[in-house]
Amino acid sequence: MTTTSTAPRQTVKPPAARRSFVERWLAMIFLAPTLLGMALFTFLPIIGSLVLAFFRWDIISAPQFVGFANFASLAEDPTVRVSFLNTIVFVIVAVILQLGIALGLASMLQARMPSWLRVFLRSTFFFPLVLSAASVSIFMRYMFNEQFGVVNWLLSLIGIPAVPWLTSPVASAAVVVLVYVWQNFGFSFLLFLGALTNIPKELHEAANLDGATGWKQFSNVTLPLISPTVLVASVMAIISALQVFDQPYVLTNGGPGDSTRTAVMVIFESAFQQLEFGEASAIGLVLTVLILAVTALQFRLSRRFVFYQ
Amino acid sequence: MSSQTLHTGTDKHSGSTTGTPTINRRYRNRRLPAAGTVGRFTALAVAAALTLGPVLWTLSTSLRAPSESFNLPPSFLPINPDFTAYQEVFRQINVGLLVLNSALVTGLIALGQMASATLAGYAFARLDFRGKKAIFSLVLATMMVPVQVTIVPVFMLIRGMGLSDTLLALILPAIPTAFGTFLMRQYFLGLPNDFAEAAALDGAGPWRIFRSVYVPLAVPGMAIVGILAFNFHWNEFFRPLILTISEQNFTLPLGLVTLQGNLGTGSISVVLAGVILSMLPALVVFIFGQRTLREGLTAGASK
């Protein structure tokens, strides 16, 4: 640490009032880039979205006030309805799979094993997170190709006939879920791994002495102890799944029909393909309300079910 | 305590004598951990194969000659590599320009986030000002606003600023970071106060305390913010798809999707060679910054 010899020794501490004055100014300067940026690129756009949702506007002609018409047409628009339904089904299935796989693998990794193996497995499960969803979707699209895809080839080895993965409504929805979960389970896995490693060894030993083994030990000792992490992991998984876009856009472009169209895809399409900016804003607001509801639910649930040490 | 142990002892015993297979097996597992362990490691091996398999398949198919990319059985191990597909990628799309765009956008976002998050995080952690809690909550709240909700007005704002179809349109909105600010605040809160007091005794003002004492100590925290920003924005697809129009401003993920579009289903190995090329920087970050990346990703979850 460098000491400043120029500073007069007698004023060791600046008067508190003066110091806080300087600090206040410094704080304002320090916060300026972040707060100005957020004001411009987050808060202003939120207000913009709120206003725009009540207008019909295609950029070219003047915006026209339509009241709640955009919201009303959402409820009637079959594509919008289906896409929200798809999104909700997607969130439920993807999140359950993602959390289940992550928790299962994280607890299996607690078994005794050489440390190189643990490091290898941890890195392996974490690896898909660093890839881009667009490139993952590109190679997965080829893997799931009906005629020459590797998935159907593997299935043919065990005698299962070719599945039209990307051309049947149900199968393509399944592919979108699988590809999404493949890429994202590593995040929940890391959270669970951290939580499980933090459980004191003595607790499991004590439970063992009391005769709790296997599933009993897991449900009565492990699960309550990691419940805060389970809750956080599920909320984060839900919020990110609600915003799914890259995978269905690249894998299926919403099809066949509307079977894999998600809420965000409809926002994108109505704004940037049909130039219905008001409707897009209205869909965005509905999605935001959904996300806020999930977050609010988290706070409620955490008070009732989560066991904090 | 002792009665409990005794009780479970008899439990196990009765279990093994009644011969219920499940209890029996579990009882034996506790003595010879072989069966359960085999199951567990089989599951882990299958999961690892399913995770690495697609990536290995991508790599080895990209190393096939384009004409052989449809051949079955597919390859999982890159034997007899053929680099024609990679040459073809460079011929079909301007890889250099895409990489340059991606690097420029990602690098400037990362630097911008590191700088702005360090400043703001320090203010929230160590400086006194009115309304600190409220402003901090406001900053955190922006994390819950999905990018899709603000994208339409941001798109118009960018047009209004005359930045349509420029790289700046991708960079500027991504610099203010709630998560980075949160991380840096936590980081500064974790640093001891003594240094600041010692420096103040030596006559250092608030700016000097920040600049000479805390910034050097905050470098690891800044690295987390930078690496996270790099990983996220290198892979970003949604915003570039909307905010850039001409191919000369595309980033790598967009370029890849156009590469796929140009070819239709013509040659997989060329598209996959492009995919592998785009993964390389992420792979380097993963290998050298794995710990940092992991800590950064999980930092926000354990508030």
PDB file of C-alpha atoms in Angstrom, chain A residues 1-4 7 9 12 20 22-24 26-27 30-31 33-35 37-38 40-46 48-49 52 57 59 105 108-109 111-113 117 120-132 134-135 138-143 147-148 150 153-154 182 185 187 190-191 208-211 213 232 236 243 245-246 249-250 264 267-268 271-272 277 280-281 284-285 287-288 291-292 295, chain B residues 1 4-5 8 26 30 40-41 43-44 47-48 50-52 54-55 57-58 70 72-74 76 116 119-120 122-124 126-130 135 138-139 142 144-159 161 172-173 176-178 181 195 200-203 206-208 210 231 235 237-238 241-242 253 256-257 260 264 268 271-272 275 278-279 282-283 286 290 293-294 297-298 301:
ATOM      1  CA  MET A   1       0.000   0.000   0.000  1.00  0.00           C
ATOM      2  CA  THR A   2       1.376   3.398  -0.877  1.00  0.00           C
ATOM      3  CA  THR A   3       1.180   6.064   1.774  1.00  0.00           C
ATOM      4  CA  THR A   4       0.822   9.665   0.767  1.00  0.00           C
ATOM      5  CA  ALA A   7      -1.098  14.651   3.193  1.00  0.00           C
ATOM      6  CA  ARG A   9      -0.521  14.848   9.338  1.00  0.00           C
ATOM      7  CA  VAL A  12      -5.744  12.680  10.184  1.00  0.00           C
ATOM      8  CA  SER A  20     -19.900  12.105   3.598  1.00  0.00           C
ATOM      9  CA  VAL A  22     -17.372  13.839  -0.841  1.00  0.00           C
ATOM     10  CA  GLU A  23     -18.657  10.263  -0.652  1.00  0.00           C
ATOM     11  CA  ARG A  24     -22.087  11.281  -1.844  1.00  0.00           C
ATOM     12  CA  LEU A  26     -18.306  10.034  -5.564  1.00  0.00           C
ATOM     13  CA  ALA A  27     -21.206   7.580  -5.227  1.00  0.00           C
ATOM     14  CA  PHE A  30     -19.736   5.819  -9.666  1.00  0.00           C
ATOM     15  CA  LEU A  31     -23.388   4.972 -10.138  1.00  0.00           C
ATOM     16  CA  PRO A  33     -22.816   4.747 -15.914  1.00  0.00           C
ATOM     17  CA  THR A  34     -24.964   1.908 -14.550  1.00  0.00           C
ATOM     18  CA  LEU A  35     -27.990   3.973 -13.587  1.00  0.00           C
ATOM     19  CA  GLY A  37     -27.616   2.990 -18.859  1.00  0.00           C
ATOM     20  CA  MET A  38     -30.449   1.248 -17.052  1.00  0.00           C
ATOM     21  CA  LEU A  40     -32.122   4.463 -20.983  1.00  0.00           C
ATOM     22  CA  PHE A  41     -32.136   0.779 -21.892  1.00  0.00           C
ATOM     23  CA  THR A  42     -34.380  -0.791 -19.243  1.00  0.00           C
ATOM     24  CA  PHE A  43     -36.667   1.630 -17.429  1.00  0.00           C
ATOM     25  CA  LEU A  44     -37.506   3.819 -20.400  1.00  0.00           C
ATOM     26  CA  PRO A  45     -38.229   0.744 -22.567  1.00  0.00           C
ATOM     27  CA  ILE A  46     -40.469  -0.722 -19.844  1.00  0.00           C
ATOM     28  CA  GLY A  48     -42.378   2.401 -23.632  1.00  0.00           C
ATOM     29  CA  SER A  49     -43.736  -1.135 -23.666  1.00  0.00           C
ATOM     30  CA  LEU A  52     -47.097   0.855 -26.728  1.00  0.00           C
ATOM     31  CA  TRP A  57     -48.266   0.876 -34.622  1.00  0.00           C
ATOM     32  CA  ILE A  59     -43.472   2.170 -37.417  1.00  0.00           C
ATOM     33  CA  LEU A 105     -26.420 -36.624 -10.844  1.00  0.00           C
ATOM     34  CA  MET A 108     -24.535 -39.598  -7.296  1.00  0.00           C
ATOM     35  CA  LEU A 109     -21.409 -37.502  -7.452  1.00  0.00           C
ATOM     36  CA  ALA A 111     -20.265 -41.237  -3.785  1.00  0.00           C
ATOM     37  CA  ARG A 112     -16.695 -42.153  -3.017  1.00  0.00           C
ATOM     38  CA  MET A 113     -14.621 -41.837  -6.193  1.00  0.00           C
ATOM     39  CA  LEU A 117     -13.163 -38.623 -11.916  1.00  0.00           C
ATOM     40  CA  PHE A 120     -14.062 -34.861 -14.994  1.00  0.00           C
ATOM     41  CA  LEU A 121     -17.757 -35.574 -14.450  1.00  0.00           C
ATOM     42  CA  ARG A 122     -18.432 -32.145 -12.991  1.00  0.00           C
ATOM     43  CA  SER A 123     -16.756 -30.453 -15.970  1.00  0.00           C
ATOM     44  CA  THR A 124     -18.602 -32.709 -18.397  1.00  0.00           C
ATOM     45  CA  PHE A 125     -22.053 -31.882 -17.015  1.00  0.00           C
ATOM     46  CA  PHE A 126     -21.199 -28.187 -16.825  1.00  0.00           C
ATOM     47  CA  PHE A 127     -19.722 -28.018 -20.338  1.00  0.00           C
ATOM     48  CA  PRO A 128     -22.922 -27.577 -22.429  1.00  0.00           C
ATOM     49  CA  LEU A 129     -23.605 -24.328 -20.544  1.00  0.00           C
ATOM     50  CA  VAL A 130     -20.702 -22.591 -22.281  1.00  0.00           C
ATOM     51  CA  LEU A 131     -21.984 -23.446 -25.761  1.00  0.00           C
ATOM     52  CA  SER A 132     -24.359 -21.194 -27.629  1.00  0.00           C
ATOM     53  CA  ALA A 134     -27.944 -21.540 -31.522  1.00  0.00           C
ATOM     54  CA  SER A 135     -25.013 -23.819 -32.338  1.00  0.00           C
ATOM     55  CA  ILE A 138     -27.902 -26.553 -35.220  1.00  0.00           C
ATOM     56  CA  PHE A 139     -26.048 -29.783 -34.524  1.00  0.00           C
ATOM     57  CA  MET A 140     -28.991 -31.289 -32.671  1.00  0.00           C
ATOM     58  CA  ARG A 141     -31.146 -30.599 -35.699  1.00  0.00           C
ATOM     59  CA  TYR A 142     -28.920 -32.864 -37.754  1.00  0.00           C
ATOM     60  CA  MET A 143     -28.784 -35.496 -35.017  1.00  0.00           C
ATOM     61  CA  GLN A 147     -33.510 -40.143 -42.494  1.00  0.00           C
ATOM     62  CA  PHE A 148     -29.825 -39.707 -41.791  1.00  0.00           C
ATOM     63  CA  VAL A 150     -27.667 -40.317 -35.648  1.00  0.00           C
ATOM     64  CA  TRP A 153     -29.677 -44.710 -36.463  1.00  0.00           C
ATOM     65  CA  LEU A 154     -28.997 -45.538 -32.794  1.00  0.00           C
ATOM     66  CA  TRP A 182     -29.384 -31.143 -22.406  1.00  0.00           C
ATOM     67  CA  PHE A 185     -29.278 -29.114 -16.593  1.00  0.00           C
ATOM     68  CA  PHE A 187     -26.675 -25.042 -14.121  1.00  0.00           C
ATOM     69  CA  LEU A 190     -23.795 -26.896 -10.125  1.00  0.00           C
ATOM     70  CA  LEU A 191     -26.199 -25.361  -7.613  1.00  0.00           C
ATOM     71  CA  ASN A 208     -27.015 -43.486   9.630  1.00  0.00           C
ATOM     72  CA  LEU A 209     -26.731 -44.395  13.296  1.00  0.00           C
ATOM     73  CA  ASP A 210     -30.446 -43.799  13.638  1.00  0.00           C
ATOM     74  CA  GLY A 211     -31.013 -46.275  10.856  1.00  0.00           C
ATOM     75  CA  THR A 213     -30.434 -45.130   4.795  1.00  0.00           C
ATOM     76  CA  VAL A 232     -33.734 -21.046  -5.916  1.00  0.00           C
ATOM     77  CA  MET A 236     -34.227 -19.688 -11.858  1.00  0.00           C
ATOM     78  CA  GLN A 243     -38.008 -17.105 -22.089  1.00  0.00           C
ATOM     79  CA  PHE A 245     -36.434 -18.805 -27.939  1.00  0.00           C
ATOM     80  CA  ASP A 246     -33.154 -19.911 -29.543  1.00  0.00           C
ATOM     81  CA  TYR A 249     -36.357 -20.918 -33.492  1.00  0.00           C
ATOM     82  CA  VAL A 250     -33.392 -22.838 -34.864  1.00  0.00           C
ATOM     83  CA  VAL A 264     -41.085 -15.215 -27.061  1.00  0.00           C
ATOM     84  CA  ILE A 267     -43.240 -11.542 -29.607  1.00  0.00           C
ATOM     85  CA  PHE A 268     -40.428 -11.710 -32.163  1.00  0.00           C
ATOM     86  CA  ALA A 271     -42.947  -7.233 -33.861  1.00  0.00           C
ATOM     87  CA  PHE A 272     -40.320  -7.881 -36.469  1.00  0.00           C
ATOM     88  CA  PHE A 277     -45.371  -3.469 -32.261  1.00  0.00           C
ATOM     89  CA  ALA A 280     -45.815  -7.559 -29.368  1.00  0.00           C
ATOM     90  CA  SER A 281     -45.567  -5.221 -26.379  1.00  0.00           C
ATOM     91  CA  GLY A 284     -44.298  -9.061 -23.582  1.00  0.00           C
ATOM     92  CA  LEU A 285     -46.197  -7.539 -20.677  1.00  0.00           C
ATOM     93  CA  LEU A 287     -44.983 -12.683 -20.083  1.00  0.00           C
ATOM     94  CA  THR A 288     -43.478 -10.256 -17.567  1.00  0.00           C
ATOM     95  CA  ILE A 291     -42.390 -14.038 -14.468  1.00  0.00           C
ATOM     96  CA  LEU A 292     -43.231 -11.630 -11.648  1.00  0.00           C
ATOM     97  CA  THR A 295     -40.933 -14.706  -8.379  1.00  0.00           C
TER      98      THR A 295
ATOM     99  CA  MET B   1     -29.701 -43.611  21.102  1.00  0.00           C
ATOM    100  CA  GLN B   4     -32.554 -46.833  18.311  1.00  0.00           C
ATOM    101  CA  THR B   5     -29.515 -48.649  17.039  1.00  0.00           C
ATOM    102  CA  THR B   8     -32.777 -50.764  13.437  1.00  0.00           C
ATOM    103  CA  ARG B  26     -30.184 -53.118   0.404  1.00  0.00           C
ATOM    104  CA  ARG B  30     -24.388 -51.948   3.086  1.00  0.00           C
ATOM    105  CA  ARG B  40     -24.577 -45.443  -9.707  1.00  0.00           C
ATOM    106  CA  PHE B  41     -21.477 -45.441 -11.881  1.00  0.00           C
ATOM    107  CA  ALA B  43     -25.854 -43.996 -14.538  1.00  0.00           C
ATOM    108  CA  LEU B  44     -23.015 -41.460 -14.308  1.00  0.00           C
ATOM    109  CA  ALA B  47     -25.057 -39.323 -18.434  1.00  0.00           C
ATOM    110  CA  ALA B  48     -21.479 -38.410 -19.332  1.00  0.00           C
ATOM    111  CA  LEU B  50     -25.024 -38.485 -23.472  1.00  0.00           C
ATOM    112  CA  THR B  51     -23.460 -35.131 -22.615  1.00  0.00           C
ATOM    113  CA  LEU B  52     -20.225 -35.575 -24.526  1.00  0.00           C
ATOM    114  CA  PRO B  54     -23.301 -34.998 -29.331  1.00  0.00           C
ATOM    115  CA  VAL B  55     -20.211 -32.797 -29.117  1.00  0.00           C
ATOM    116  CA  TRP B  57     -20.271 -36.521 -33.033  1.00  0.00           C
ATOM    117  CA  THR B  58     -20.254 -32.869 -34.138  1.00  0.00           C
ATOM    118  CA  PHE B  70     -24.483 -38.398 -44.611  1.00  0.00           C
ATOM    119  CA  LEU B  72     -24.051 -44.264 -41.868  1.00  0.00           C
ATOM    120  CA  PRO B  73     -22.868 -45.488 -39.469  1.00  0.00           C
ATOM    121  CA  PRO B  74     -22.088 -42.034 -38.133  1.00  0.00           C
ATOM    122  CA  PHE B  76     -18.076 -40.655 -33.050  1.00  0.00           C
ATOM    123  CA  SER B 116     -19.397  -0.029 -14.673  1.00  0.00           C
ATOM    124  CA  LEU B 119     -17.838   1.417  -9.869  1.00  0.00           C
ATOM    125  CA  ALA B 120     -21.479   0.780  -8.997  1.00  0.00           C
ATOM    126  CA  TYR B 122     -18.192  -0.219  -4.858  1.00  0.00           C
ATOM    127  CA  ALA B 123     -20.684   2.601  -4.351  1.00  0.00           C
ATOM    128  CA  PHE B 124     -23.296   0.180  -3.027  1.00  0.00           C
ATOM    129  CA  ARG B 126     -18.626   1.014   0.659  1.00  0.00           C
ATOM    130  CA  LEU B 127     -19.961   4.502   0.069  1.00  0.00           C
ATOM    131  CA  ASP B 128     -22.657   6.327   1.990  1.00  0.00           C
ATOM    132  CA  PHE B 129     -25.468   8.086   0.236  1.00  0.00           C
ATOM    133  CA  ARG B 130     -29.149   8.617   0.670  1.00  0.00           C
ATOM    134  CA  ILE B 135     -31.652   2.274  -5.555  1.00  0.00           C
ATOM    135  CA  LEU B 138     -34.248  -1.028  -8.211  1.00  0.00           C
ATOM    136  CA  VAL B 139     -31.042  -2.205  -9.890  1.00  0.00           C
ATOM    137  CA  THR B 142     -34.049  -5.130 -13.563  1.00  0.00           C
ATOM    138  CA  MET B 144     -36.341  -9.897 -13.576  1.00  0.00           C
ATOM    139  CA  VAL B 145     -37.255  -7.994 -16.716  1.00  0.00           C
ATOM    140  CA  PRO B 146     -36.878 -10.338 -19.666  1.00  0.00           C
ATOM    141  CA  VAL B 147     -34.952  -8.956 -22.625  1.00  0.00           C
ATOM    142  CA  GLN B 148     -37.929  -9.715 -24.900  1.00  0.00           C
ATOM    143  CA  VAL B 149     -40.109  -7.219 -23.091  1.00  0.00           C
ATOM    144  CA  THR B 150     -37.813  -4.296 -23.634  1.00  0.00           C
ATOM    145  CA  ILE B 151     -36.569  -5.294 -27.074  1.00  0.00           C
ATOM    146  CA  VAL B 152     -39.207  -3.431 -29.105  1.00  0.00           C
ATOM    147  CA  PRO B 153     -38.636  -0.049 -27.406  1.00  0.00           C
ATOM    148  CA  VAL B 154     -34.865  -0.673 -27.345  1.00  0.00           C
ATOM    149  CA  PHE B 155     -35.024  -1.333 -31.075  1.00  0.00           C
ATOM    150  CA  MET B 156     -36.813   2.004 -31.582  1.00  0.00           C
ATOM    151  CA  LEU B 157     -34.448   3.820 -29.252  1.00  0.00           C
ATOM    152  CA  ILE B 158     -31.501   2.470 -31.209  1.00  0.00           C
ATOM    153  CA  ARG B 159     -33.142   3.688 -34.424  1.00  0.00           C
ATOM    154  CA  MET B 161     -30.110   7.301 -31.809  1.00  0.00           C
ATOM    155  CA  LEU B 172     -24.306  -0.121 -25.448  1.00  0.00           C
ATOM    156  CA  PRO B 173     -27.524  -1.660 -24.055  1.00  0.00           C
ATOM    157  CA  PRO B 176     -25.263  -1.730 -17.529  1.00  0.00           C
ATOM    158  CA  THR B 177     -25.403  -4.990 -15.612  1.00  0.00           C
ATOM    159  CA  ALA B 178     -27.506  -5.673 -12.542  1.00  0.00           C
ATOM    160  CA  THR B 181     -23.175  -4.884  -9.978  1.00  0.00           C
ATOM    161  CA  PHE B 195      -7.435  -1.255   4.708  1.00  0.00           C
ATOM    162  CA  ALA B 200      -7.784   7.142   5.623  1.00  0.00           C
ATOM    163  CA  LEU B 201      -5.406   7.547   8.581  1.00  0.00           C
ATOM    164  CA  ASP B 202      -2.655   8.127   6.064  1.00  0.00           C
ATOM    165  CA  GLY B 203      -4.769  10.892   4.601  1.00  0.00           C
ATOM    166  CA  PRO B 206     -12.428   8.322  -0.837  1.00  0.00           C
ATOM    167  CA  TRP B 207     -11.277   8.271  -4.460  1.00  0.00           C
ATOM    168  CA  ARG B 208      -7.723   7.323  -3.567  1.00  0.00           C
ATOM    169  CA  PHE B 210     -10.995   3.163  -4.067  1.00  0.00           C
ATOM    170  CA  ASN B 231     -19.605 -16.396 -22.198  1.00  0.00           C
ATOM    171  CA  ASN B 235     -23.327 -17.033 -27.445  1.00  0.00           C
ATOM    172  CA  PHE B 237     -28.550 -14.929 -30.485  1.00  0.00           C
ATOM    173  CA  PHE B 238     -31.798 -13.066 -29.816  1.00  0.00           C
ATOM    174  CA  LEU B 241     -30.947 -11.328 -34.644  1.00  0.00           C
ATOM    175  CA  ILE B 242     -33.084  -8.245 -34.088  1.00  0.00           C
ATOM    176  CA  PRO B 253     -24.167 -17.392 -33.970  1.00  0.00           C
ATOM    177  CA  LEU B 256     -23.845 -19.965 -38.443  1.00  0.00           C
ATOM    178  CA  VAL B 257     -27.571 -19.919 -38.892  1.00  0.00           C
ATOM    179  CA  GLN B 260     -27.101 -23.495 -42.388  1.00  0.00           C
ATOM    180  CA  GLY B 264     -30.239 -26.337 -46.508  1.00  0.00           C
ATOM    181  CA  ILE B 268     -23.725 -31.355 -42.673  1.00  0.00           C
ATOM    182  CA  VAL B 271     -22.219 -26.498 -41.066  1.00  0.00           C
ATOM    183  CA  LEU B 272     -20.761 -28.532 -38.234  1.00  0.00           C
ATOM    184  CA  VAL B 275     -20.279 -24.839 -35.278  1.00  0.00           C
ATOM    185  CA  SER B 278     -17.608 -20.918 -33.129  1.00  0.00           C
ATOM    186  CA  MET B 279     -17.179 -23.097 -30.050  1.00  0.00           C
ATOM    187  CA  ALA B 282     -15.929 -20.703 -25.493  1.00  0.00           C
ATOM    188  CA  LEU B 283     -13.861 -23.847 -25.073  1.00  0.00           C
ATOM    189  CA  PHE B 286     -14.074 -23.013 -20.267  1.00  0.00           C
ATOM    190  CA  GLN B 290     -13.723 -22.949 -15.434  1.00  0.00           C
ATOM    191  CA  LEU B 293     -17.106 -19.242 -14.492  1.00  0.00           C
ATOM    192  CA  ARG B 294     -18.557 -21.772 -12.072  1.00  0.00           C
ATOM    193  CA  LEU B 297     -22.751 -18.665 -12.295  1.00  0.00           C
ATOM    194  CA  THR B 298     -23.595 -19.950  -8.844  1.00  0.00           C
ATOM    195  CA  ALA B 301     -28.134 -18.194  -6.548  1.00  0.00           C
TER     196      ALA B 301
END
